[in-house]
Amino acid sequence: MLTIFSDDHRLQAAKAELDAGTMKPAVERPERADMILRHVREAKLGPVEGPVSFGTGPLERIHTIAYLSFLRTAFDEWQERYGTSDALAINWAVRGLRQIIPEAIDGKLGYFGGDAGTPITAGTWQAATSSAAVALTGAWRLKDGDPVFALCRPPGHHASRDVFQGYCFLNNAAIAAQWLRDAGADRVAVLDVDYHHGNGTQEIFFDRDDVLFVSIHADPRTEFPYFLGHVDETGAGRGDGFNLNLPLPWATRWEGYAAALEKATAAVAEYAPDALVVSFGADIYRNDPICRFFLDTPDFARIGEAIGRLRLPTLVVMEGGYAVEALGVNTVTFLEGLLQTAR
Ligand code: OKP
Ligand code: ZN
């Protein structure tokens, strides 16, 4: 299996995130992608190539111009005012307030951001655009026929058209799915198996029938991102019936997960897409620091096998996974499972 990877991911190295009322070491850190790459190489999964540049066009198909220009200059504006600390919002454009883009950087961070756990750093723009290029290059290489692994970092599935949150800035999976549409695919499915609901991806495609979004995740009544991911979110307008959420309770084990996975893959099969984008998060692992499911390493192989059985041109896009020591093994176990049934 071909892996696409860029060293630029290391440029996103947040010092800390606000968690439980205090600043804690960032959970989303560079060692994650390096660990995965190491195991891809050790397992001899296949070649590892760098991304090619697709320019800003494909980013503008998903994100607004105003959001992209904010993201490009946010750290410079922050630095002018506060020096080299990471940029974090402390207030938000919530219900009852007017949605006007402020001039001051603090206001902009609260307008365009969704949480205080997603620092913008000096390298965020470069890292995020390279991560999107990794996904785009993976989408392009699907033409060779085999599954492709886009080893993206930072992740993307919480980023909506114009909001960054949950460690995500550009929605890599959505950008890749749209690129596949623009390259001639009539229908694309996005299957999100990260522990957290892919709220950004859902929002982006909610009113469309040309991109199916299916997600298995921890119930948003008790888990981040809290405000989307419920079963009754089935799509809007033309998109009605093309959004499927399968929320699961804390303490879900393989049996519970497998039942949801069956529904998810059946929905994808019924849609019969020309290509499948998998938002893969290894944070469903029982020892992940922010996970409350009980899935083990062998379960990753089963998930991969179930997805491979769909026998669709499949782009795997890396999302979360924070148990760094186990991250490489779990990710490669998933990819090997996928390969086993995909060919
Ligand atoms: C991003 B992805 C930890 C709070 C975690 C944000 C989680 C973002 C997950 N104390 N809040 O979906 O893996
Ligand atoms: Zn996650």
Short mmCIF file of C-alpha atoms and ligand atoms in Angstrom, two decimals:
data_model
loop_
_atom_site.label_atom_id
_atom_site.label_comp_id
_atom_site.label_asym_id
_atom_site.label_seq_id
_atom_site.Cartn_x
_atom_site.Cartn_y
_atom_site.Cartn_z
CA MET A 1 0.00 0.00 0.00
CA LEU A 2 1.28 3.43 -0.94
CA THR A 3 1.65 5.90 1.96
CA ILE A 4 1.76 9.66 1.44
CA PHE A 5 3.60 11.61 4.16
CA SER A 6 5.07 15.07 4.70
CA ASP A 7 7.67 16.13 7.29
CA ASP A 8 5.89 19.48 7.47
CA HIS A 9 3.52 17.99 10.05
CA ARG A 10 6.22 18.73 12.67
CA LEU A 11 5.63 22.45 12.17
CA GLN A 12 2.41 22.02 14.18
CA ALA A 13 3.82 21.50 17.68
CA ALA A 14 1.47 23.10 20.19
CA LYS A 15 2.94 23.87 23.59
CA ALA A 16 -0.24 23.15 25.53
CA GLU A 17 -4.02 22.93 25.43
CA LEU A 18 -6.65 24.00 27.92
CA ASP A 19 -8.06 20.86 29.55
CA ALA A 20 -10.00 20.44 32.79
CA GLY A 21 -9.32 24.06 33.72
CA THR A 22 -5.54 23.95 33.36
CA MET A 23 -2.96 24.08 30.60
CA LYS A 24 -1.82 20.52 29.89
CA PRO A 25 0.74 19.17 27.39
CA ALA A 26 -0.85 19.04 23.93
CA VAL A 27 -2.44 15.66 23.18
CA GLU A 28 -2.10 16.12 19.41
CA ARG A 29 1.68 16.11 18.94
CA PRO A 30 4.33 15.43 16.28
CA GLU A 31 5.44 12.08 17.73
CA ARG A 32 2.08 10.67 16.58
CA ALA A 33 2.79 10.84 12.86
CA ASP A 34 6.45 9.87 13.31
CA MET A 35 5.40 6.75 15.23
CA ILE A 36 2.94 5.75 12.50
CA LEU A 37 5.54 6.30 9.78
CA ARG A 38 8.06 4.18 11.68
CA HIS A 39 5.62 1.25 11.80
CA VAL A 40 4.59 1.65 8.16
CA ARG A 41 8.27 1.26 7.31
CA GLU A 42 8.95 -1.59 9.76
CA ALA A 43 5.94 -3.55 8.49
CA LYS A 44 7.10 -2.97 4.89
CA LEU A 45 3.62 -1.83 4.01
CA GLY A 46 4.87 -0.30 0.77
CA PRO A 47 6.47 2.85 -0.62
CA VAL A 48 6.31 6.20 1.19
CA GLU A 49 6.12 9.28 -1.01
CA GLY A 50 5.87 13.01 -0.39
CA PRO A 51 2.88 15.10 -1.45
CA VAL A 52 2.69 17.09 -4.66
CA SER A 53 1.30 20.62 -4.63
CA PHE A 54 -2.30 21.21 -5.63
CA GLY A 55 -2.31 24.94 -4.86
CA THR A 56 -5.16 26.61 -2.98
CA GLY A 57 -7.92 25.70 -5.47
CA PRO A 58 -8.99 22.45 -3.78
CA LEU A 59 -8.95 24.16 -0.35
CA GLU A 60 -11.31 26.85 -1.64
CA ARG A 61 -13.77 24.16 -2.81
CA ILE A 62 -14.38 23.33 0.88
CA HIS A 63 -13.38 26.35 2.99
CA THR A 64 -14.39 30.00 2.67
CA ILE A 65 -11.92 32.60 1.42
CA ALA A 66 -12.41 34.58 4.64
CA TYR A 67 -11.54 31.52 6.76
CA LEU A 68 -8.49 30.61 4.68
CA SER A 69 -7.11 34.16 4.86
CA PHE A 70 -7.72 34.23 8.61
CA LEU A 71 -5.85 30.95 9.06
CA ARG A 72 -2.94 32.09 6.87
CA THR A 73 -2.27 35.28 8.87
CA ALA A 74 -3.65 34.44 12.33
CA PHE A 75 -0.33 33.66 13.98
CA ASP A 76 1.38 36.77 12.58
CA GLU A 77 -1.43 38.93 13.94
CA TRP A 78 -1.26 37.12 17.27
CA GLN A 79 2.53 37.49 17.46
CA GLU A 80 2.37 41.24 16.90
CA ARG A 81 0.29 41.50 20.01
CA TYR A 82 1.44 38.66 22.27
CA GLY A 83 4.83 37.43 21.08
CA THR A 84 5.59 33.77 20.57
CA SER A 85 3.01 32.06 22.80
CA ASP A 86 0.52 29.83 20.93
CA ALA A 87 -2.71 31.53 19.89
CA LEU A 88 -5.84 30.43 21.76
CA ALA A 89 -9.31 31.94 21.93
CA ILE A 90 -10.90 32.94 25.21
CA ASN A 91 -14.35 34.02 23.95
CA TRP A 92 -16.73 32.82 21.26
CA ALA A 93 -19.47 34.07 18.92
CA VAL A 94 -22.22 32.14 20.70
CA ARG A 95 -26.06 32.36 20.48
CA GLY A 96 -27.42 35.88 20.82
CA LEU A 97 -24.26 37.59 19.58
CA ARG A 98 -23.87 39.06 16.11
CA GLN A 99 -21.77 37.10 13.66
CA ILE A 100 -19.46 39.88 12.53
CA ILE A 101 -15.78 39.24 11.87
CA PRO A 102 -13.92 41.41 14.42
CA GLU A 103 -10.67 43.23 13.61
CA ALA A 104 -8.68 42.20 16.66
CA ILE A 105 -7.04 38.77 16.61
CA ASP A 106 -8.67 37.70 19.90
CA GLY A 107 -12.06 38.34 18.38
CA LYS A 108 -11.17 36.54 15.17
CA LEU A 109 -10.00 33.48 17.09
CA GLY A 110 -13.37 33.33 18.84
CA TYR A 111 -15.25 33.89 15.57
CA PHE A 112 -13.42 31.22 13.57
CA GLY A 113 -12.57 28.77 16.37
CA GLY A 114 -14.65 26.31 18.37
CA ASP A 115 -12.57 25.40 21.43
CA ALA A 116 -9.58 26.27 23.61
CA GLY A 117 -7.77 23.04 22.88
CA THR A 118 -6.61 23.84 19.35
CA PRO A 119 -3.66 26.26 19.43
CA ILE A 120 -2.60 28.10 16.29
CA THR A 121 1.21 28.20 16.15
CA ALA A 122 3.87 29.71 13.88
CA GLY A 123 3.80 26.56 11.74
CA THR A 124 0.08 25.80 11.69
CA TRP A 125 -0.65 27.11 8.21
CA GLN A 126 2.27 25.27 6.62
CA ALA A 127 1.52 22.04 8.50
CA ALA A 128 -2.21 22.17 7.73
CA THR A 129 -1.77 22.95 4.03
CA SER A 130 0.80 20.15 3.71
CA SER A 131 -1.59 17.77 5.50
CA ALA A 132 -4.30 18.67 2.96
CA ALA A 133 -1.76 18.13 0.14
CA VAL A 134 -1.04 14.67 1.57
CA ALA A 135 -4.76 13.82 1.34
CA LEU A 136 -5.04 15.29 -2.17
CA THR A 137 -2.00 13.39 -3.39
CA GLY A 138 -3.51 10.22 -1.95
CA ALA A 139 -6.78 10.89 -3.76
CA TRP A 140 -4.93 11.42 -7.02
CA ARG A 141 -2.94 8.18 -6.58
CA LEU A 142 -6.15 6.16 -6.20
CA LYS A 143 -6.05 6.05 -10.00
CA ASP A 144 -3.48 3.25 -9.65
CA GLY A 145 -6.31 1.06 -8.27
CA ASP A 146 -4.94 0.03 -4.86
CA PRO A 147 -5.89 1.52 -1.48
CA VAL A 148 -3.77 4.53 -0.47
CA PHE A 149 -2.86 5.74 3.03
CA ALA A 150 -2.70 9.53 3.48
CA LEU A 151 -0.74 9.91 6.71
CA CYS A 152 -2.22 13.31 7.50
CA ARG A 153 -1.30 15.42 10.49
CA PRO A 154 -2.81 17.69 11.75
CA PRO A 155 -6.16 15.88 11.46
CA GLY A 156 -9.15 17.44 9.72
CA HIS A 157 -12.61 16.00 10.43
CA HIS A 158 -13.70 18.61 13.01
CA ALA A 159 -12.88 21.53 10.71
CA SER A 160 -16.00 22.86 8.98
CA ARG A 161 -16.22 25.28 6.07
CA ASP A 162 -15.08 28.16 8.32
CA VAL A 163 -14.34 26.82 11.81
CA PHE A 164 -11.19 25.26 13.28
CA GLN A 165 -11.57 23.02 16.32
CA GLY A 166 -10.63 19.66 17.82
CA TYR A 167 -6.99 19.90 16.63
CA CYS A 168 -8.28 20.36 13.06
CA PHE A 169 -7.77 23.31 10.68
CA LEU A 170 -8.40 22.09 7.14
CA ASN A 171 -10.77 19.20 6.50
CA ASN A 172 -8.41 16.83 4.69
CA ALA A 173 -11.01 14.10 4.08
CA ALA A 174 -13.59 16.57 2.73
CA ILE A 175 -11.01 18.25 0.51
CA ALA A 176 -10.01 14.84 -0.89
CA ALA A 177 -13.65 13.75 -1.37
CA GLN A 178 -14.47 16.95 -3.25
CA TRP A 179 -11.36 16.57 -5.37
CA LEU A 180 -12.48 13.05 -6.32
CA ARG A 181 -15.89 14.45 -7.32
CA ASP A 182 -14.23 17.15 -9.40
CA ALA A 183 -11.98 14.52 -11.00
CA GLY A 184 -15.03 12.62 -12.27
CA ALA A 185 -16.41 10.43 -9.47
CA ASP A 186 -20.23 10.66 -9.49
CA ARG A 187 -20.62 9.59 -5.88
CA VAL A 188 -18.11 9.55 -3.03
CA ALA A 189 -18.67 8.08 0.44
CA VAL A 190 -16.86 9.23 3.57
CA LEU A 191 -16.77 6.65 6.36
CA ASP A 192 -15.54 8.14 9.64
CA VAL A 193 -14.37 5.63 12.28
CA ASP A 194 -12.54 8.09 14.54
CA TYR A 195 -13.70 7.97 18.19
CA HIS A 196 -15.11 11.48 17.81
CA HIS A 197 -17.92 12.51 15.48
CA GLY A 198 -16.69 14.10 12.25
CA ASN A 199 -18.84 17.16 12.73
CA GLY A 200 -16.91 19.27 10.23
CA THR A 201 -17.29 16.72 7.45
CA GLN A 202 -20.98 16.23 8.26
CA GLU A 203 -21.66 19.97 8.09
CA ILE A 204 -19.81 20.37 4.79
CA PHE A 205 -21.81 17.66 3.00
CA PHE A 206 -25.08 17.77 4.96
CA ASP A 207 -27.23 19.15 2.13
CA ARG A 208 -25.65 17.06 -0.63
CA ASP A 209 -26.54 13.69 -2.13
CA ASP A 210 -23.29 13.30 -4.09
CA VAL A 211 -21.23 12.68 -0.94
CA LEU A 212 -22.52 10.18 1.62
CA PHE A 213 -21.28 10.71 5.19
CA VAL A 214 -21.36 7.78 7.63
CA SER A 215 -19.85 8.02 11.11
CA ILE A 216 -19.38 5.65 14.06
CA HIS A 217 -18.41 7.58 17.19
CA ALA A 218 -18.87 8.13 20.90
CA ASP A 219 -22.30 9.58 21.68
CA PRO A 220 -22.13 13.39 21.54
CA ARG A 221 -24.34 13.57 24.62
CA THR A 222 -21.21 12.68 26.58
CA GLU A 223 -18.28 13.27 24.24
CA PHE A 224 -16.56 15.96 22.20
CA PRO A 225 -17.61 17.55 19.83
CA TYR A 226 -20.89 17.51 21.83
CA PHE A 227 -23.09 19.50 19.47
CA LEU A 228 -23.41 17.19 16.46
CA GLY A 229 -23.42 13.45 15.80
CA HIS A 230 -26.92 12.41 16.91
CA VAL A 231 -28.94 9.73 15.09
CA ASP A 232 -31.63 12.13 13.88
CA GLU A 233 -29.13 14.11 11.77
CA THR A 234 -29.93 12.44 8.46
CA GLY A 235 -29.20 15.25 5.99
CA ALA A 236 -31.08 18.24 4.59
CA GLY A 237 -32.80 18.99 1.27
CA ARG A 238 -31.27 16.90 -1.51
CA GLY A 239 -28.93 15.51 1.14
CA ASP A 240 -31.75 14.01 3.20
CA GLY A 241 -30.95 10.34 3.68
CA PHE A 242 -27.26 10.80 2.87
CA ASN A 243 -25.94 11.33 6.41
CA LEU A 244 -25.81 8.41 8.83
CA ASN A 245 -24.70 8.77 12.44
CA LEU A 246 -24.09 5.68 14.59
CA PRO A 247 -23.33 7.01 18.09
CA LEU A 248 -22.17 4.47 20.68
CA PRO A 249 -22.06 4.72 24.47
CA TRP A 250 -18.96 4.83 26.64
CA ALA A 251 -17.63 1.33 27.42
CA THR A 252 -18.53 -0.02 23.97
CA ARG A 253 -16.69 -3.31 23.27
CA TRP A 254 -16.14 -5.19 20.03
CA GLU A 255 -19.68 -6.68 19.95
CA GLY A 256 -21.33 -3.27 20.09
CA TYR A 257 -18.85 -1.77 17.69
CA ALA A 258 -19.20 -4.61 15.18
CA ALA A 259 -22.97 -4.14 14.98
CA ALA A 260 -22.54 -0.45 14.12
CA LEU A 261 -19.77 -1.26 11.64
CA GLU A 262 -22.08 -3.65 9.84
CA LYS A 263 -24.73 -0.94 9.46
CA ALA A 264 -22.09 1.52 8.30
CA THR A 265 -20.58 -0.72 5.63
CA ALA A 266 -24.05 -1.79 4.46
CA ALA A 267 -24.99 1.89 3.96
CA VAL A 268 -21.79 2.50 1.98
CA ALA A 269 -22.36 -0.61 -0.15
CA GLU A 270 -25.93 0.40 -0.89
CA TYR A 271 -24.80 3.86 -1.98
CA ALA A 272 -22.35 2.20 -4.40
CA PRO A 273 -19.87 5.08 -4.53
CA ASP A 274 -17.09 5.42 -7.10
CA ALA A 275 -14.62 6.02 -4.27
CA LEU A 276 -14.46 5.71 -0.49
CA VAL A 277 -12.62 8.07 1.85
CA VAL A 278 -12.06 6.61 5.32
CA SER A 279 -11.51 9.10 8.14
CA PHE A 280 -9.43 6.78 10.29
CA GLY A 281 -8.90 7.56 13.97
CA ALA A 282 -6.97 5.12 16.11
CA ASP A 283 -8.39 6.82 19.20
CA ILE A 284 -11.02 4.07 19.51
CA TYR A 285 -8.27 2.05 21.29
CA ARG A 286 -8.95 1.12 24.92
CA ASN A 287 -5.72 2.68 26.19
CA ASP A 288 -6.08 5.91 24.27
CA PRO A 289 -5.88 8.81 26.76
CA ILE A 290 -9.12 10.40 25.53
CA CYS A 291 -11.14 7.28 24.63
CA ARG A 292 -13.77 5.46 26.64
CA PHE A 293 -14.38 2.48 24.32
CA PHE A 294 -12.76 -0.91 24.99
CA LEU A 295 -11.35 -1.94 21.62
CA ASP A 296 -8.08 -3.83 21.34
CA THR A 297 -5.36 -4.09 18.71
CA PRO A 298 -6.86 -7.19 16.95
CA ASP A 299 -10.13 -5.27 16.54
CA PHE A 300 -8.33 -2.85 14.24
CA ALA A 301 -7.69 -5.74 11.82
CA ARG A 302 -11.39 -6.65 11.87
CA ILE A 303 -12.40 -3.07 11.11
CA GLY A 304 -9.92 -2.94 8.23
CA GLU A 305 -11.17 -6.27 6.87
CA ALA A 306 -14.81 -5.14 6.96
CA ILE A 307 -13.95 -1.97 5.03
CA GLY A 308 -11.73 -3.85 2.56
CA ARG A 309 -14.61 -6.22 1.78
CA LEU A 310 -16.44 -3.29 0.18
CA ARG A 311 -13.85 -3.57 -2.61
CA LEU A 312 -13.98 0.11 -3.41
CA PRO A 313 -11.15 2.43 -4.42
CA THR A 314 -10.25 3.47 -0.87
CA LEU A 315 -8.31 6.43 0.48
CA VAL A 316 -7.50 6.17 4.18
CA VAL A 317 -7.04 9.60 5.75
CA MET A 318 -5.42 9.72 9.20
CA GLU A 319 -7.44 11.55 11.85
CA GLY A 320 -6.94 11.01 15.63
CA GLY A 321 -5.18 8.49 17.87
CA TYR A 322 -3.22 9.63 20.92
CA ALA A 323 -1.82 6.52 22.62
CA VAL A 324 1.48 7.22 20.88
CA GLU A 325 3.24 3.98 21.87
CA ALA A 326 0.48 1.81 20.35
CA LEU A 327 -0.47 4.16 17.53
CA GLY A 328 1.85 2.71 14.91
CA VAL A 329 0.87 -0.90 15.61
CA ASN A 330 -2.86 -0.16 15.69
CA THR A 331 -2.78 1.86 12.48
CA VAL A 332 -0.73 -0.70 10.57
CA THR A 333 -2.95 -3.52 11.91
CA PHE A 334 -5.96 -1.68 10.46
CA LEU A 335 -4.23 -1.09 7.11
CA GLU A 336 -3.10 -4.72 6.84
CA GLY A 337 -6.65 -5.89 7.56
CA LEU A 338 -7.91 -3.60 4.83
CA LEU A 339 -5.34 -4.92 2.35
CA GLN A 340 -6.14 -8.51 3.17
CA THR A 341 -9.74 -8.31 1.99
CA ALA A 342 -9.37 -5.49 -0.59
CA ARG A 343 -7.42 -7.60 -3.03
C1 OKP B 1 -9.74 15.20 17.65
B1 OKP B 1 -9.94 13.95 16.76
C2 OKP B 1 -9.10 16.16 26.13
C3 OKP B 1 -10.17 16.94 25.46
C4 OKP B 1 -10.23 16.59 24.03
C5 OKP B 1 -10.71 17.54 21.86
C6 OKP B 1 -10.69 16.23 21.19
C7 OKP B 1 -10.35 16.36 19.76
C8 OKP B 1 -10.22 15.06 19.05
N1 OKP B 1 -9.04 16.42 27.50
N2 OKP B 1 -10.93 17.55 23.26
O1 OKP B 1 -11.26 13.61 16.51
O2 OKP B 1 -9.24 12.79 17.24
ZN ZN B 2 -10.84 11.62 17.50
#
